PDB file of C-alpha atoms in Angstrom:
ATOM      1  CA  UNK A   7     122.036  89.716  88.925  1.00 35.00           C
ATOM      2  CA  UNK A   8     118.686  88.286  87.856  1.00 36.00           C
ATOM      3  CA  UNK A   9     115.614  89.168  89.846  1.00 33.00           C
ATOM      4  CA  UNK A  10     114.111  86.175  91.636  1.00 39.00           C
ATOM      5  CA  UNK A  11     110.366  86.125  90.985  1.00 35.00           C
ATOM      6  CA  UNK A  12     109.401  83.589  93.661  1.00 41.00           C
ATOM      7  CA  UNK A  13     108.841  85.693  96.754  1.00 47.00           C
ATOM      8  CA  UNK A  14     106.051  86.575  99.151  1.00 51.00           C
ATOM      9  CA  UNK A  15     105.178  89.774 100.961  1.00 60.00           C
ATOM     10  CA  UNK A  16     104.065  90.174 104.566  1.00 58.00           C
ATOM     11  CA  UNK A  17     103.188  93.260 106.606  1.00 63.00           C
ATOM     12  CA  UNK A  18     104.438  93.382 110.201  1.00 60.00           C
ATOM     13  CA  UNK A  19     103.822  96.436 112.380  1.00 69.00           C
ATOM     14  CA  UNK A  20     105.017  99.474 110.398  1.00 86.00           C
ATOM     15  CA  UNK A  21     106.961  97.404 107.855  1.00 92.00           C
ATOM     16  CA  UNK A  22     106.302  95.462 104.706  1.00 92.00           C
ATOM     17  CA  UNK A  23     108.705  92.524 104.354  1.00 94.00           C
ATOM     18  CA  UNK A  24     109.506  90.760 101.089  1.00 92.00           C
ATOM     19  CA  UNK A  25     110.815  87.224 101.351  1.00 92.00           C
ATOM     20  CA  UNK A  26     113.033  85.850  98.564  1.00 90.00           C
ATOM     21  CA  UNK A  27     114.391  82.308  98.392  1.00 89.00           C
ATOM     22  CA  UNK A  28     117.395  80.997  96.489  1.00 84.00           C
ATOM     23  CA  UNK A  29     116.849  79.743  92.941  1.00 75.00           C
ATOM     24  CA  UNK A  30     118.358  76.667  91.271  1.00 65.00           C
ATOM     25  CA  UNK A  31     121.776  78.337  91.127  1.00 66.00           C
ATOM     26  CA  UNK A  32     121.852  78.576  94.919  1.00 73.00           C
ATOM     27  CA  UNK A  33     121.685  82.368  94.852  1.00 75.00           C
ATOM     28  CA  UNK A  34     119.043  84.914  95.739  1.00 81.00           C
ATOM     29  CA  UNK A  35     118.455  87.057  92.670  1.00 77.00           C
ATOM     30  CA  UNK A  36     118.107  90.813  93.172  1.00 82.00           C
ATOM     31  CA  UNK A  37     117.729  93.838  90.925  1.00 86.00           C
ATOM     32  CA  UNK A  38     120.400  96.507  90.521  1.00 90.00           C
ATOM     33  CA  UNK A  39     118.085  98.940  92.300  1.00 92.00           C
ATOM     34  CA  UNK A  40     117.764  96.632  95.303  1.00 91.00           C
ATOM     35  CA  UNK A  41     121.521  96.105  95.367  1.00 90.00           C
ATOM     36  CA  UNK A  42     122.147  99.870  95.416  1.00 93.00           C
ATOM     37  CA  UNK A  43     119.694 100.210  98.314  1.00 93.00           C
ATOM     38  CA  UNK A  44     121.438  97.368 100.154  1.00 92.00           C
ATOM     39  CA  UNK A  45     124.742  99.248  99.826  1.00 92.00           C
ATOM     40  CA  UNK A  46     123.098 102.436 101.107  1.00 93.00           C
ATOM     41  CA  UNK A  47     121.536 100.617 104.075  1.00 94.00           C
ATOM     42  CA  UNK A  48     124.777  98.791 104.911  1.00 90.00           C
ATOM     43  CA  UNK A  49     126.852 101.971 104.913  1.00 90.00           C
ATOM     44  CA  UNK A  50     124.324 103.713 107.124  1.00 90.00           C
ATOM     45  CA  UNK A  51     124.100 100.759 109.518  1.00 87.00           C
ATOM     46  CA  UNK A  52     127.819  99.882 109.651  1.00 76.00           C
ATOM     47  CA  UNK A  53     131.000 101.819 109.009  1.00 64.00           C
ATOM     48  CA  UNK A  54     130.755 103.750 105.714  1.00 67.00           C
ATOM     49  CA  UNK A  55     133.925 102.084 104.417  1.00 70.00           C
ATOM     50  CA  UNK A  56     132.132  98.802 103.639  1.00 78.00           C
ATOM     51  CA  UNK A  57     132.654  98.007  99.959  1.00 83.00           C
ATOM     52  CA  UNK A  58     130.146  97.094  97.259  1.00 86.00           C
ATOM     53  CA  UNK A  59     131.764  93.653  96.992  1.00 87.00           C
ATOM     54  CA  UNK A  60     131.345  93.047 100.714  1.00 84.00           C
ATOM     55  CA  UNK A  61     127.652  93.964 100.495  1.00 87.00           C
ATOM     56  CA  UNK A  62     127.223  91.670  97.492  1.00 86.00           C
ATOM     57  CA  UNK A  63     128.735  88.799  99.481  1.00 83.00           C
ATOM     58  CA  UNK A  64     126.303  89.518 102.331  1.00 82.00           C
ATOM     59  CA  UNK A  65     123.278  89.137 100.052  1.00 86.00           C
ATOM     60  CA  UNK A  66     123.670  86.976  96.970  1.00 82.00           C
ATOM     61  CA  UNK A  67     124.771  83.536  98.176  1.00 86.00           C
ATOM     62  CA  UNK A  68     121.939  82.968 100.635  1.00 92.00           C
ATOM     63  CA  UNK A  69     118.990  80.627 101.022  1.00 93.00           C
ATOM     64  CA  UNK A  70     116.645  83.364 102.248  1.00 94.00           C
ATOM     65  CA  UNK A  71     116.650  87.146 101.873  1.00 94.00           C
ATOM     66  CA  UNK A  72     114.252  89.420 103.766  1.00 95.00           C
ATOM     67  CA  UNK A  73     113.906  93.049 102.697  1.00 95.00           C
ATOM     68  CA  UNK A  74     111.981  95.570 104.822  1.00 95.00           C
ATOM     69  CA  UNK A  75     110.110  98.578 103.482  1.00 95.00           C
ATOM     70  CA  UNK A  76     108.705 101.409 105.557  1.00 91.00           C
ATOM     71  CA  UNK A  77     104.971 100.731 105.147  1.00 86.00           C
ATOM     72  CA  UNK A  78     104.168 104.443 104.932  1.00 87.00           C
ATOM     73  CA  UNK A  79     106.521 105.547 102.149  1.00 90.00           C
ATOM     74  CA  UNK A  80     107.690 102.118 100.840  1.00 91.00           C
ATOM     75  CA  UNK A  81     111.361 103.059 101.154  1.00 94.00           C
ATOM     76  CA  UNK A  82     113.738 100.139 101.703  1.00 95.00           C
ATOM     77  CA  UNK A  83     115.071 100.415 105.245  1.00 96.00           C
ATOM     78  CA  UNK A  84     116.662  97.060 106.077  1.00 96.00           C
ATOM     79  CA  UNK A  85     117.521  93.532 105.039  1.00 96.00           C
ATOM     80  CA  UNK A  86     118.423  90.230 106.657  1.00 96.00           C
ATOM     81  CA  UNK A  87     119.551  86.920 105.205  1.00 95.00           C
ATOM     82  CA  UNK A  88     120.208  83.341 106.226  1.00 96.00           C
ATOM     83  CA  UNK A  89     122.051  80.449 104.636  1.00 94.00           C
ATOM     84  CA  UNK A  90     121.067  76.823 105.072  1.00 95.00           C
ATOM     85  CA  UNK A  91     124.148  74.765 105.840  1.00 94.00           C
ATOM     86  CA  UNK A  92     124.123  70.992 106.294  1.00 91.00           C
ATOM     87  CA  UNK A  93     123.292  71.049 110.003  1.00 94.00           C
ATOM     88  CA  UNK A  94     122.508  74.684 110.804  1.00 97.00           C
ATOM     89  CA  UNK A  95     120.675  77.788 109.674  1.00 97.00           C
ATOM     90  CA  UNK A  96     123.375  80.457 109.491  1.00 97.00           C
ATOM     91  CA  UNK A  97     122.325  84.089 109.990  1.00 97.00           C
ATOM     92  CA  UNK A  98     124.631  85.499 107.336  1.00 94.00           C
ATOM     93  CA  UNK A  99     123.735  89.203 107.382  1.00 93.00           C
ATOM     94  CA  UNK A 100     121.464  91.923 108.699  1.00 94.00           C
ATOM     95  CA  UNK A 101     121.464  95.697 108.316  1.00 94.00           C
ATOM     96  CA  UNK A 102     118.907  98.316 109.349  1.00 95.00           C
ATOM     97  CA  UNK A 103     118.931 102.070 108.736  1.00 95.00           C
ATOM     98  CA  UNK A 104     119.762 104.008 111.898  1.00 92.00           C
ATOM     99  CA  UNK A 105     116.419 105.851 111.670  1.00 92.00           C
ATOM    100  CA  UNK A 106     114.613 102.494 112.004  1.00 93.00           C
ATOM    101  CA  UNK A 107     116.752 100.915 114.716  1.00 91.00           C
ATOM    102  CA  UNK A 108     114.999 100.318 118.027  1.00 89.00           C
ATOM    103  CA  UNK A 109     111.566  99.995 116.386  1.00 91.00           C
ATOM    104  CA  UNK A 110     111.368  96.202 116.526  1.00 93.00           C
ATOM    105  CA  UNK A 111     112.442  95.450 112.954  1.00 95.00           C
ATOM    106  CA  UNK A 112     115.429  93.325 113.988  1.00 96.00           C
ATOM    107  CA  UNK A 113     113.095  91.274 116.209  1.00 96.00           C
ATOM    108  CA  UNK A 114     110.797  90.712 113.218  1.00 95.00           C
ATOM    109  CA  UNK A 115     113.740  89.666 111.041  1.00 97.00           C
ATOM    110  CA  UNK A 116     114.961  87.180 113.646  1.00 97.00           C
ATOM    111  CA  UNK A 117     111.536  85.634 114.229  1.00 97.00           C
ATOM    112  CA  UNK A 118     111.044  85.215 110.486  1.00 96.00           C
ATOM    113  CA  UNK A 119     114.487  83.650 109.986  1.00 97.00           C
ATOM    114  CA  UNK A 120     113.995  81.267 112.908  1.00 97.00           C
ATOM    115  CA  UNK A 121     110.502  80.353 111.685  1.00 95.00           C
ATOM    116  CA  UNK A 122     111.779  79.648 108.168  1.00 95.00           C
ATOM    117  CA  UNK A 123     114.710  77.689 109.546  1.00 96.00           C
ATOM    118  CA  UNK A 124     112.573  75.481 111.780  1.00 95.00           C
ATOM    119  CA  UNK A 125     110.149  74.955 108.897  1.00 93.00           C
ATOM    120  CA  UNK A 126     113.123  73.600 106.951  1.00 93.00           C
ATOM    121  CA  UNK A 127     114.038  71.202 109.759  1.00 94.00           C
ATOM    122  CA  UNK A 128     116.839  73.091 111.510  1.00 96.00           C
ATOM    123  CA  UNK A 129     117.391  72.960 115.271  1.00 96.00           C
ATOM    124  CA  UNK A 130     120.627  74.965 115.286  1.00 98.00           C
ATOM    125  CA  UNK A 131     120.944  78.642 114.384  1.00 98.00           C
ATOM    126  CA  UNK A 132     124.369  80.225 114.056  1.00 98.00           C
ATOM    127  CA  UNK A 133     125.867  83.671 113.518  1.00 98.00           C
ATOM    128  CA  UNK A 134     129.316  85.286 113.390  1.00 97.00           C
ATOM    129  CA  UNK A 135     129.420  88.695 115.051  1.00 96.00           C
ATOM    130  CA  UNK A 136     131.395  91.146 117.172  1.00 96.00           C
ATOM    131  CA  UNK A 137     128.198  92.909 118.254  1.00 95.00           C
ATOM    132  CA  UNK A 138     126.484  91.872 121.529  1.00 97.00           C
ATOM    133  CA  UNK A 139     123.247  93.422 120.222  1.00 95.00           C
ATOM    134  CA  UNK A 140     123.109  90.635 117.646  1.00 96.00           C
ATOM    135  CA  UNK A 141     123.235  87.919 120.303  1.00 98.00           C
ATOM    136  CA  UNK A 142     120.702  89.771 122.442  1.00 97.00           C
ATOM    137  CA  UNK A 143     118.371  90.198 119.461  1.00 97.00           C
ATOM    138  CA  UNK A 144     118.431  86.521 118.514  1.00 98.00           C
ATOM    139  CA  UNK A 145     117.980  85.520 122.162  1.00 98.00           C
ATOM    140  CA  UNK A 146     114.983  87.872 122.396  1.00 97.00           C
ATOM    141  CA  UNK A 147     113.356  86.143 119.422  1.00 97.00           C
ATOM    142  CA  UNK A 148     114.107  82.731 120.936  1.00 98.00           C
ATOM    143  CA  UNK A 149     112.567  83.858 124.235  1.00 97.00           C
ATOM    144  CA  UNK A 150     109.398  84.972 122.470  1.00 97.00           C
ATOM    145  CA  UNK A 151     109.013  81.522 120.910  1.00 96.00           C
ATOM    146  CA  UNK A 152     109.720  79.976 124.305  1.00 95.00           C
ATOM    147  CA  UNK A 153     106.974  82.069 125.922  1.00 95.00           C
ATOM    148  CA  UNK A 154     104.548  81.114 123.149  1.00 94.00           C
ATOM    149  CA  UNK A 155     105.247  77.414 123.698  1.00 92.00           C
ATOM    150  CA  UNK A 156     106.748  76.909 120.253  1.00 92.00           C
ATOM    151  CA  UNK A 157     110.071  75.628 121.628  1.00 95.00           C
ATOM    152  CA  UNK A 158     110.910  73.877 124.881  1.00 95.00           C
ATOM    153  CA  UNK A 159     114.188  75.732 125.375  1.00 96.00           C
ATOM    154  CA  UNK A 160     117.526  76.643 123.839  1.00 97.00           C
ATOM    155  CA  UNK A 161     121.207  76.854 124.720  1.00 97.00           C
ATOM    156  CA  UNK A 162     123.930  79.251 123.562  1.00 97.00           C
ATOM    157  CA  UNK A 163     127.598  78.559 122.823  1.00 97.00           C
ATOM    158  CA  UNK A 164     130.202  81.188 121.875  1.00 97.00           C
ATOM    159  CA  UNK A 165     133.476  80.357 120.140  1.00 98.00           C
ATOM    160  CA  UNK A 166     135.953  83.241 119.622  1.00 97.00           C
ATOM    161  CA  UNK A 167     137.524  83.802 116.198  1.00 98.00           C
ATOM    162  CA  UNK A 168     140.659  85.944 116.224  1.00 97.00           C
ATOM    163  CA  UNK A 169     140.896  88.629 113.543  1.00 97.00           C
ATOM    164  CA  UNK A 170     137.839  87.377 111.623  1.00 95.00           C
ATOM    165  CA  UNK A 171     136.846  90.769 110.189  1.00 91.00           C
ATOM    166  CA  UNK A 172     140.247  92.426 110.201  1.00 92.00           C
ATOM    167  CA  UNK A 173     138.719  95.598 111.664  1.00 89.00           C
ATOM    168  CA  UNK A 174     135.862  96.921 113.765  1.00 90.00           C
ATOM    169  CA  UNK A 175     132.721  97.055 111.630  1.00 86.00           C
ATOM    170  CA  UNK A 176     131.014  99.880 113.506  1.00 86.00           C
ATOM    171  CA  UNK A 177     132.212 103.396 114.294  1.00 85.00           C
ATOM    172  CA  UNK A 178     132.022 102.705 118.048  1.00 89.00           C
ATOM    173  CA  UNK A 179     132.431  99.572 120.155  1.00 93.00           C
ATOM    174  CA  UNK A 180     128.899  98.128 120.284  1.00 92.00           C
ATOM    175  CA  UNK A 181     127.123  97.371 123.544  1.00 94.00           C
ATOM    176  CA  UNK A 182     123.762  95.845 124.322  1.00 94.00           C
ATOM    177  CA  UNK A 183     121.420  96.610 127.202  1.00 94.00           C
ATOM    178  CA  UNK A 184     122.282  93.236 128.792  1.00 95.00           C
ATOM    179  CA  UNK A 185     125.527  93.326 130.784  1.00 96.00           C
ATOM    180  CA  UNK A 186     125.613  89.521 130.967  1.00 95.00           C
ATOM    181  CA  UNK A 187     126.028  89.472 127.189  1.00 96.00           C
ATOM    182  CA  UNK A 188     128.368  92.481 127.098  1.00 97.00           C
ATOM    183  CA  UNK A 189     130.895  90.837 129.433  1.00 96.00           C
ATOM    184  CA  UNK A 190     132.209  88.137 127.075  1.00 96.00           C
ATOM    185  CA  UNK A 191     132.228  90.582 124.150  1.00 97.00           C
ATOM    186  CA  UNK A 192     134.393  92.978 126.146  1.00 96.00           C
ATOM    187  CA  UNK A 193     137.206  90.419 125.841  1.00 96.00           C
ATOM    188  CA  UNK A 194     137.294  90.747 122.036  1.00 97.00           C
ATOM    189  CA  UNK A 195     140.046  92.753 120.375  1.00 97.00           C
ATOM    190  CA  UNK A 196     137.930  94.979 118.134  1.00 95.00           C
ATOM    191  CA  UNK A 197     140.902  96.665 116.489  1.00 93.00           C
ATOM    192  CA  UNK A 198     142.064  93.248 115.301  1.00 95.00           C
ATOM    193  CA  UNK A 199     138.563  92.347 114.117  1.00 95.00           C
ATOM    194  CA  UNK A 200     137.841  89.566 116.611  1.00 97.00           C
ATOM    195  CA  UNK A 201     134.379  88.010 116.602  1.00 97.00           C
ATOM    196  CA  UNK A 202     132.327  85.208 118.118  1.00 98.00           C
ATOM    197  CA  UNK A 203     130.815  82.282 116.249  1.00 98.00           C
ATOM    198  CA  UNK A 204     127.596  81.782 118.231  1.00 98.00           C
ATOM    199  CA  UNK A 205     125.364  78.704 118.141  1.00 98.00           C
ATOM    200  CA  UNK A 206     121.770  78.631 119.392  1.00 98.00           C
ATOM    201  CA  UNK A 207     120.609  75.041 119.832  1.00 98.00           C
ATOM    202  CA  UNK A 208     116.806  74.742 120.011  1.00 97.00           C
ATOM    203  CA  UNK A 209     114.774  72.066 121.770  1.00 94.00           C
ATOM    204  CA  UNK A 210     111.516  71.839 119.880  1.00 82.00           C
ATOM    205  CA  UNK A 211     108.284  71.346 121.778  1.00 72.00           C
ATOM    206  CA  UNK A 212     105.634  70.881 119.142  1.00 58.00           C
ATOM    207  CA  UNK A 213     104.825  71.701 115.551  1.00 57.00           C
ATOM    208  CA  UNK A 214     103.509  75.259 115.396  1.00 49.00           C
ATOM    209  CA  UNK A 215     104.014  76.601 111.885  1.00 49.00           C
TER     210      UNK A 215
END
């Protein structure tokens, strides 16, 4: 896996974020060291049974890869990726160490992925998940752009996919702090690996970025 040189670094709150874009092969290049850290982060964030191959599939074939470092010790603590499809920006993966969850990193990841997606002309942002926290997190980022006047509004559509993952990805059934979002997720069969394909359709207000 060749290391992609073309990337930029930003510092947000207590995190330093590197931003890598796909090269001419359509893949995001990463080092072996970064891949090993991605496996470590994924197993801490999800069920420990996730395989190296599954982690590789979450990272390599993407249009954008964000990697977060703790700004104090520069340890890798999370990553998020998105893939640019024909008509949508697909949020293909995200994983954050448990020690860093709840500190706003997922919000930063989502804002950056939405910003990059809109900069590339996308009005639709999609994700496949069985975790209501994912929907809530993306909605929170959308709401922040709405409050800032960047977008005029957005709508959400959920389409269930039976047995998509083949298992529950987390050790416990996930729940968000928003019961309105939890309700539809409670209908999923987690043992079977059910998930939702969720689409966020954005109404743009004006050019901001």
